[in-house]
Coordinates of C-alpha atoms in Angstrom, one line a residue:
Chain A
X5 CA -18.5 -18.8 -27.4
X6 CA -17.2 -15.6 -25.8
X7 CA -13.7 -15.2 -24.4
X8 CA -12.5 -12.6 -22.0
X9 CA -9.1 -11.1 -21.6
X10 CA -8.0 -8.7 -18.8
X11 CA -6.3 -5.4 -19.6
X12 CA -4.1 -4.1 -16.8
X13 CA -3.3 -0.5 -15.8
X14 CA -0.9 1.0 -18.4
X15 CA -1.6 -1.8 -21.0
X16 CA -2.8 -1.7 -24.6
X17 CA -4.6 -4.6 -26.2
X18 CA -6.0 -5.0 -29.7
X19 CA -7.8 -7.8 -31.6
X20 CA -10.1 -8.7 -34.5
X21 CA -11.6 -11.7 -32.6
X22 CA -15.3 -10.9 -32.6
X23 CA -16.0 -13.2 -29.6
X24 CA -13.5 -11.4 -27.4
X25 CA -14.4 -9.1 -24.5
X26 CA -11.7 -7.0 -23.0
X27 CA -12.2 -6.7 -19.2
X28 CA -10.9 -3.7 -17.2
X29 CA -11.8 -4.3 -13.6
X30 CA -10.6 -1.3 -11.7
X31 CA -10.7 2.3 -13.1
X32 CA -10.2 5.2 -10.8
X33 CA -8.6 8.5 -12.0
X34 CA -7.2 6.6 -15.0
X35 CA -9.1 6.4 -18.3
X36 CA -10.0 3.6 -20.5
X37 CA -9.9 4.7 -24.2
X38 CA -11.1 2.4 -26.9
X39 CA -11.1 2.7 -30.7
X40 CA -13.4 0.5 -32.7
X41 CA -13.8 -0.2 -36.4
X42 CA -17.6 -0.6 -36.8
X43 CA -17.4 -2.2 -40.2
X44 CA -14.6 -4.7 -39.6
X45 CA -15.3 -5.2 -35.9
X46 CA -11.7 -4.6 -34.8
X47 CA -11.0 -3.0 -31.5
X48 CA -8.1 -1.7 -29.4
X49 CA -8.1 -0.4 -25.8
X50 CA -5.7 1.3 -23.5
X51 CA -5.9 1.9 -19.7
X52 CA -4.2 5.3 -19.3
X53 CA -2.8 6.3 -15.9
X54 CA -1.4 9.9 -16.2
X55 CA -1.6 12.8 -18.7
X56 CA 2.0 13.6 -19.5
X57 CA 5.2 11.6 -19.9
X58 CA 7.5 14.6 -19.3
X59 CA 7.4 13.8 -15.5
X60 CA 8.6 10.2 -16.0
X61 CA 11.8 9.4 -14.2
X62 CA 14.6 7.2 -15.6
X63 CA 13.3 3.6 -16.1
X64 CA 9.9 4.9 -15.2
X65 CA 8.2 4.5 -18.6
X66 CA 7.9 0.7 -18.9
X67 CA 4.2 0.6 -19.7
X68 CA 2.9 1.6 -23.1
X69 CA -0.3 3.2 -21.9
X70 CA 1.0 4.9 -18.7
X71 CA 1.0 8.4 -20.2
X72 CA -1.8 9.7 -22.4
X73 CA 0.5 11.5 -24.9
X74 CA 2.4 8.3 -25.6
X75 CA -0.6 5.9 -25.2
X76 CA -2.7 7.3 -27.9
X77 CA -0.3 6.9 -30.8
X78 CA 0.6 3.4 -29.5
X79 CA -3.1 2.5 -29.2
X80 CA -3.8 3.6 -32.8
X81 CA -0.7 1.7 -34.0
X82 CA -1.9 -1.5 -32.3
X83 CA -5.4 -0.9 -33.8
X84 CA -4.0 -0.7 -37.3
X85 CA -1.8 -3.7 -36.8
X86 CA -4.9 -5.7 -35.7
X87 CA -6.6 -4.7 -39.0
X88 CA -8.6 -1.7 -37.9
X89 CA -9.4 1.0 -40.4
X90 CA -9.4 4.6 -39.2
X91 CA -12.1 5.6 -41.8
X92 CA -14.8 3.5 -40.2
X93 CA -13.8 3.9 -36.6
X94 CA -15.1 5.5 -33.4
X95 CA -13.4 6.4 -30.2
X96 CA -14.9 6.2 -26.7
X97 CA -13.5 6.8 -23.3
X98 CA -14.5 6.0 -19.7
X99 CA -13.1 6.9 -16.2
X100 CA -11.2 9.9 -15.1
X101 CA -12.8 10.1 -11.6
X102 CA -11.5 12.4 -9.0
X103 CA -10.5 11.7 -5.4
X104 CA -13.2 13.3 -3.2
X105 CA -10.9 16.1 -2.0
X106 CA -7.6 17.2 -0.5
X107 CA -7.9 18.3 3.1
X108 CA -5.7 20.9 4.6
X109 CA -3.7 23.0 2.1
X110 CA -4.1 20.6 -0.8
X111 CA -7.1 22.0 -2.5
X112 CA -7.9 20.3 -5.8
X113 CA -4.3 20.4 -6.9
X114 CA -4.3 16.9 -8.4
X115 CA -7.2 16.7 -10.7
X116 CA -5.6 13.9 -12.6
X117 CA -8.9 12.4 -13.9
X118 CA -10.0 15.6 -15.7
X119 CA -6.4 16.2 -17.0
X120 CA -6.2 12.7 -18.3
X121 CA -9.5 13.2 -20.3
X122 CA -8.2 16.5 -21.7
X123 CA -4.8 14.9 -22.6
X124 CA -6.5 12.0 -24.4
X125 CA -8.8 14.4 -26.3
X126 CA -5.8 16.5 -27.4
X127 CA -3.7 13.5 -28.4
X128 CA -6.7 11.9 -30.4
X129 CA -7.3 15.3 -32.1
X130 CA -3.7 15.4 -33.1
X131 CA -4.2 12.0 -34.8
X132 CA -7.4 13.2 -36.6
X133 CA -9.9 11.5 -34.2
X134 CA -12.7 13.0 -32.2
X135 CA -14.1 11.3 -29.1
X136 CA -17.6 10.0 -30.1
X137 CA -18.8 9.2 -26.6
X138 CA -17.3 9.8 -23.2
X139 CA -18.3 8.9 -19.6
X140 CA -15.8 10.6 -17.4
X141 CA -15.6 12.4 -14.0
X142 CA -17.4 11.8 -10.7
X143 CA -16.1 10.3 -7.4
X144 CA -16.7 6.6 -8.2
X145 CA -14.5 3.8 -9.4
X146 CA -15.7 1.8 -12.3
X147 CA -15.2 -1.4 -14.2
X148 CA -15.5 -1.7 -18.0
X149 CA -16.1 -4.5 -20.5
X150 CA -15.2 -3.7 -24.1
X151 CA -17.2 -6.0 -26.3
X152 CA -15.6 -6.5 -29.7
X153 CA -18.7 -8.0 -31.3
X154 CA -20.5 -4.7 -31.0
X155 CA -18.0 -2.0 -29.9
X156 CA -20.0 -1.3 -26.8
X157 CA -18.3 -0.3 -23.6
X158 CA -20.3 -1.8 -20.7
X159 CA -19.7 0.3 -17.6
X160 CA -20.3 -0.8 -14.1
X161 CA -19.9 1.8 -11.4
X162 CA -18.7 0.1 -8.2
X163 CA -21.9 -0.6 -6.2
X164 CA -24.0 0.8 -9.0
X165 CA -26.0 -0.4 -12.0
X166 CA -24.5 -1.3 -15.4
X167 CA -25.0 0.8 -18.5
X168 CA -23.4 1.1 -21.9
X169 CA -22.0 3.6 -24.3
Chain B
X12 CA -32.5 3.8 10.9
X13 CA -31.1 3.4 14.5
X14 CA -27.4 3.5 14.9
X15 CA -25.6 0.2 15.5
X16 CA -24.9 -0.7 19.2
X17 CA -21.4 -1.5 20.5
X18 CA -22.7 -4.9 21.5
X19 CA -23.7 -5.7 17.9
X20 CA -20.2 -4.8 16.7
X21 CA -18.5 -6.8 19.5
X22 CA -20.8 -9.7 18.6
X23 CA -19.6 -9.6 15.0
X24 CA -16.0 -9.3 16.0
X25 CA -16.4 -12.4 18.2
X26 CA -17.7 -14.3 15.2
X27 CA -14.6 -13.7 13.1
X28 CA -12.8 -16.9 12.1
X29 CA -9.7 -18.1 13.9
X30 CA -6.4 -16.9 12.4
X31 CA -3.6 -19.4 11.7
X32 CA -2.3 -20.1 15.2
X33 CA 1.3 -20.8 14.3
X34 CA 1.5 -17.6 12.2
X35 CA 0.1 -15.6 15.1
X36 CA 2.5 -17.3 17.6
X37 CA 5.4 -16.4 15.3
X38 CA 4.3 -12.8 14.9
X39 CA 4.1 -12.5 18.7
X40 CA 7.6 -14.1 19.1
X41 CA 8.9 -11.6 16.6
X42 CA 7.7 -8.7 18.7
X43 CA 10.0 -9.9 21.5
X44 CA 13.6 -8.9 21.1
X45 CA 14.9 -12.1 22.7
X46 CA 13.6 -14.4 20.0
X47 CA 16.4 -16.0 18.1
X48 CA 16.3 -17.5 14.5
X49 CA 16.5 -21.1 15.6
X50 CA 13.5 -20.8 17.9
X51 CA 11.5 -19.1 15.1
X52 CA 12.4 -21.8 12.6
X53 CA 11.3 -24.5 15.1
X54 CA 7.9 -22.9 15.5
X55 CA 7.3 -22.2 11.8
X56 CA 8.1 -25.8 11.0
X57 CA 5.2 -27.0 13.3
X58 CA 2.7 -26.0 10.5
X59 CA 3.4 -27.5 7.1
X60 CA 0.9 -25.2 5.3
X61 CA 2.5 -22.1 6.9
X62 CA 6.0 -23.4 6.1
X63 CA 5.0 -23.8 2.5
X64 CA 3.5 -20.3 2.3
X65 CA 6.7 -18.8 3.8
X66 CA 8.9 -20.6 1.2
X67 CA 6.7 -19.7 -1.7
X68 CA 6.7 -16.1 -0.8
X69 CA 10.5 -16.1 -0.3
X70 CA 10.9 -17.5 -3.8
X71 CA 8.4 -15.1 -5.5
X72 CA 9.9 -12.5 -7.8
X73 CA 8.8 -9.8 -5.3
X74 CA 11.6 -10.6 -3.0
X75 CA 14.2 -11.0 -5.8
X76 CA 16.5 -13.6 -4.3
X77 CA 19.0 -14.9 -6.9
X78 CA 18.9 -18.5 -5.6
X79 CA 16.1 -20.8 -4.5
X80 CA 15.4 -20.9 -0.8
X81 CA 14.3 -24.4 0.2
X82 CA 14.3 -24.6 4.0
X83 CA 12.7 -22.5 6.8
X84 CA 16.1 -22.2 8.5
X85 CA 17.6 -20.7 5.4
X86 CA 14.6 -18.4 4.9
X87 CA 14.8 -17.1 8.5
X88 CA 18.5 -16.4 8.1
X89 CA 18.4 -14.7 4.7
X90 CA 15.2 -12.6 5.1
X91 CA 16.1 -10.8 8.2
X92 CA 13.8 -10.0 11.1
X93 CA 11.8 -7.2 9.5
X94 CA 11.1 -8.8 6.2
X95 CA 10.2 -12.1 7.8
X96 CA 7.8 -10.3 10.1
X97 CA 6.0 -8.6 7.2
X98 CA 5.8 -11.9 5.4
X99 CA 4.2 -13.6 8.4
X100 CA 1.6 -10.8 8.6
X101 CA 1.0 -11.2 4.8
X102 CA 0.0 -14.8 5.5
X103 CA -2.2 -13.8 8.4
X104 CA -3.8 -10.9 6.4
X105 CA -4.8 -13.3 3.5
X106 CA -6.8 -15.5 5.9
X107 CA -8.5 -12.4 7.4
X108 CA -9.1 -10.4 4.2
X109 CA -9.5 -12.8 1.3
X110 CA -13.3 -12.9 1.5
X111 CA -16.2 -11.0 -0.2
X112 CA -17.5 -7.9 1.7
X113 CA -20.7 -7.1 -0.2
X114 CA -21.5 -4.1 1.9
X115 CA -18.5 -2.3 0.4
X116 CA -19.2 -3.9 -3.1
X117 CA -16.0 -6.0 -2.7
X118 CA -16.1 -9.3 -4.4
X119 CA -14.0 -12.2 -3.3
X120 CA -10.4 -11.3 -3.5
X121 CA -10.9 -7.5 -3.9
X122 CA -10.2 -6.5 -0.3
X123 CA -7.2 -8.8 -0.2
X124 CA -5.8 -7.5 -3.5
X125 CA -6.5 -3.9 -2.5
X126 CA -4.7 -4.4 0.8
X127 CA -1.7 -6.1 -0.8
X128 CA -1.5 -3.2 -3.2
X129 CA -1.6 -0.6 -0.4
X130 CA 1.1 -2.5 1.4
X131 CA 3.5 -2.5 -1.5
X132 CA 2.8 1.1 -2.3
X133 CA 3.3 2.1 1.4
X134 CA 6.6 0.3 1.6
X135 CA 7.8 2.0 -1.6
X136 CA 6.8 5.4 -0.3
X137 CA 8.4 4.5 3.1
X138 CA 11.7 3.7 1.2
X139 CA 11.4 6.9 -0.8
X140 CA 10.8 9.0 2.3
X141 CA 13.6 7.2 4.3
X142 CA 11.5 5.5 7.0
X143 CA 13.7 3.7 9.5
X144 CA 11.7 0.4 8.8
X145 CA 9.6 0.5 5.6
X146 CA 8.4 -3.0 6.3
X147 CA 6.2 -1.7 9.1
X148 CA 4.5 0.6 6.5
X149 CA 4.0 -2.6 4.4
X150 CA 2.3 -4.3 7.3
X151 CA 0.2 -1.3 8.2
X152 CA -1.0 -0.9 4.6
X153 CA -1.9 -4.6 4.6
X154 CA -4.1 -4.5 7.7
X155 CA -5.4 -0.9 7.7
X156 CA -8.9 -1.9 6.5
X157 CA -9.6 -5.0 8.6
X158 CA -12.5 -3.2 10.2
X159 CA -14.4 -3.5 6.8
X160 CA -14.9 -7.2 7.3
X161 CA -17.0 -6.5 10.4
X162 CA -18.6 -3.2 9.3
X163 CA -19.5 -4.4 5.8
X164 CA -22.9 -5.7 6.6
X165 CA -23.9 -2.5 8.4
X166 CA -22.6 -0.3 5.5
X167 CA -24.5 -2.4 3.0
X168 CA -27.7 -1.9 4.8
X169 CA -27.2 1.9 5.0
X170 CA -25.2 2.6 1.8
X171 CA -27.7 4.9 0.2
X172 CA -27.9 7.1 3.3
X173 CA -24.1 7.2 3.7
X174 CA -23.5 8.1 0.0
X175 CA -26.2 10.8 0.1
X176 CA -24.6 12.3 3.2
X177 CA -21.2 12.5 1.5
X178 CA -22.8 14.4 -1.4
X179 CA -25.0 16.6 0.7
X180 CA -22.5 17.7 3.3
X181 CA -19.2 17.2 1.4
X182 CA -17.8 14.9 4.0
X183 CA -15.7 11.8 3.2
X184 CA -17.1 8.2 3.4
X185 CA -15.5 7.4 6.7
X186 CA -17.2 10.4 8.5
X187 CA -20.5 9.5 6.8
X188 CA -20.2 5.9 8.1
X189 CA -19.8 7.2 11.6
X190 CA -22.6 9.6 11.3
X191 CA -25.1 7.0 9.9
X192 CA -24.0 3.8 11.7
X193 CA -22.4 5.2 14.8
X194 CA -19.0 3.6 14.0
X195 CA -16.5 3.8 11.2
X196 CA -14.3 1.0 9.9
X197 CA -11.2 2.5 11.6
X198 CA -12.8 2.3 15.0
X199 CA -14.1 -1.2 14.4
X200 CA -10.8 -2.3 12.9
X201 CA -9.1 -1.2 16.2
X202 CA -11.5 -3.7 18.0
X203 CA -10.5 -6.4 15.6
X204 CA -6.8 -5.7 16.0
X205 CA -7.2 -5.8 19.8
X206 CA -9.1 -9.1 19.6
X207 CA -6.3 -10.6 17.5
X208 CA -3.7 -9.1 19.9
X209 CA -1.9 -7.3 17.1
X210 CA 1.0 -5.1 18.3
X211 CA 0.3 -1.4 19.3
X212 CA 1.9 0.0 16.2
X213 CA -0.5 -1.8 13.9
X214 CA -3.5 -0.9 16.1
X215 CA -2.4 2.7 15.7
X216 CA -2.2 2.5 11.9
X217 CA -5.7 0.9 11.7
X218 CA -7.1 3.5 14.1
X219 CA -5.6 6.6 12.4
X220 CA -5.0 5.7 8.7
X221 CA -7.8 8.0 7.4
X222 CA -7.2 10.9 9.8
X223 CA -3.5 11.3 10.5
X224 CA -4.3 14.8 11.6
X225 CA -5.7 13.2 14.8
X226 CA -2.5 11.2 15.7
X227 CA -1.7 11.4 19.4
X228 CA 1.1 14.0 19.9
X229 CA 2.9 11.5 22.1
X230 CA 3.6 9.2 19.2
X231 CA 7.2 8.8 18.1
X232 CA 7.9 10.9 14.9
X233 CA 8.9 7.8 12.9
X234 CA 5.6 6.1 13.8
X235 CA 3.6 9.2 13.0
X236 CA 5.4 9.4 9.6
X237 CA 4.7 5.8 8.9
X238 CA 1.0 6.1 9.6
X239 CA 0.8 9.2 7.4
X240 CA 2.5 7.3 4.6
X241 CA 0.0 4.5 4.9
X242 CA -2.7 7.3 4.6
X243 CA -1.1 8.5 1.4
X244 CA -0.7 4.9 0.0
X245 CA -4.4 4.2 0.8
X246 CA -5.6 7.2 -1.2
X247 CA -3.3 6.4 -4.1
X248 CA -4.5 2.7 -4.1
X249 CA -8.0 4.1 -4.5
X250 CA -7.0 6.5 -7.2
X251 CA -5.5 3.8 -9.4
X252 CA -8.6 1.7 -8.8
X253 CA -7.0 -1.5 -7.4
X254 CA -9.7 -3.6 -5.8
X255 CA -11.4 -0.4 -4.6
X256 CA -14.9 -0.7 -3.1
X257 CA -17.9 1.6 -3.2
X258 CA -16.2 4.0 -0.8
X259 CA -12.9 4.2 -2.8
X260 CA -12.6 7.7 -4.1
X261 CA -14.8 9.3 -1.4
X262 CA -11.6 9.8 0.5
X263 CA -10.0 13.0 1.9
X264 CA -6.2 13.1 1.4
X265 CA -4.8 15.3 4.1
X266 CA -2.0 17.4 2.5
X267 CA -1.3 19.3 5.8
X268 CA -0.7 16.0 7.7
X269 CA 1.7 15.0 5.0
X270 CA 3.5 18.3 5.2
X271 CA 3.8 17.9 9.0
X272 CA 5.9 14.7 8.5
X273 CA 8.0 16.3 5.9
X274 CA 6.3 15.1 2.7
X275 CA 5.6 18.0 0.5
X276 CA 2.9 16.9 -1.9
X277 CA 2.7 20.3 -3.7
X278 CA 3.8 20.5 -7.4
X279 CA 4.4 17.3 -9.3
X280 CA 5.2 15.1 -6.3
X281 CA 2.1 13.0 -6.4
X282 CA 2.1 12.6 -10.2
X283 CA 5.7 11.4 -10.2
X284 CA 4.9 9.0 -7.3
X285 CA 1.9 7.5 -9.1
X286 CA 4.1 6.9 -12.1
X287 CA 6.5 4.9 -9.9
X288 CA 3.8 3.0 -8.1
X289 CA 2.1 1.7 -11.3
X290 CA 5.4 0.1 -12.2
X291 CA 5.1 -2.0 -9.0
X292 CA 1.8 -3.7 -10.1
X293 CA 3.5 -6.7 -11.7
X294 CA 5.2 -7.4 -8.3
X295 CA 1.9 -7.1 -6.6
X296 CA 0.3 -9.6 -9.0
X297 CA 3.2 -12.0 -8.5
X298 CA 2.9 -11.8 -4.7
X299 CA -0.9 -12.4 -5.0
X300 CA -0.3 -15.4 -7.3
X301 CA 2.3 -16.9 -5.1
X302 CA 0.0 -16.6 -2.1
X303 CA -2.9 -18.0 -4.1
X304 CA -0.9 -21.1 -5.0
X305 CA 0.3 -21.5 -1.5
X306 CA -3.3 -21.2 -0.2
X307 CA -4.3 -24.1 -2.4
X308 CA -1.9 -26.5 -0.7

């Protein structure tokens, strides 16, 4: 029997429970990054909010996955602790949409979605991982289910049709 | 497809459910300066369900009182006028917004949670930007999208055309709604607010929260700033994906309007702000849960 567990913004969760599905209901400019051990069926997932922790104010760093540069090492650590093996693993990411535009003098100054994706790629590369599949960008929010039995990320664009990577 | 007529919109507005009468009465009393705490307590106590909701909200972690509040009289005394008012509107808003709105791809609870998130974010930005009364920004954030409960059916029937228009002409979802349907959810929300006799300050937030550039020049500076802050909170709520619908990110954030009320969003302002807002999410969850339990009574 399948069980679901919700992952909130800024959270990291990991498990080796094959019947578990991690549910991430609202993804905007943030990115859901998942690492999955295809042999042992162990998975870990993080919902990253912002690219870089250097802007964090005092007491403003409570969530482990808030910043991409800190989230990636913490995610891989949680993955290892749950029994995941780096050698048989793949990494996928979803999200990183962009607000339609900034009127007036704003231009596209806050392209957080794209910068999140770049920051995650860089942090993963630093740890020796490449991103196997990515579904990022656009102007639509999404929801994701990360299925630990298969490693699939089932993506549902808000108001759209489901697909998987 | 022909545009929707005003009569159809009015018909839908007339079909909306009744709001809790005692809560509405309290909200109106609170708009009058002569209302005293004793009178308010007496009216709140007339409705046991409303009383229970007020007490549960008071005792939720979001308000952070060190001791348990167990009577209405105590709640009215300790909360202060402004906080009690935003609490009363929270109870009213739950009745109005906690429903599915399939036209915007909002499942049951999505619009309510999205509105509560925008409210908490707007209050935080209001405090950060030294609004005289950040609780008004909370209430504005809470009720800004009430027009969606009426316009949802029409958006659903025309969604493909609205979305295509946003892409083809690079206009935001609100403008595309108006072009395709003849109305947008801000205009319709204004009708709803007037039907429910909400105070003028809330009618103004609902009317202008997407386009603060069109605020009437006669508006007091503090009110103009508050509405612009709700505009910012609305955009950031969509960006973090909290209960957002199919229109969510097709939003135009007006940097010039923000600059006009003294909020300079250049540089790292927005990124720092998002970092702060995300830390408020446990408070929002706690508020939603305390309301959910209260609603079950």
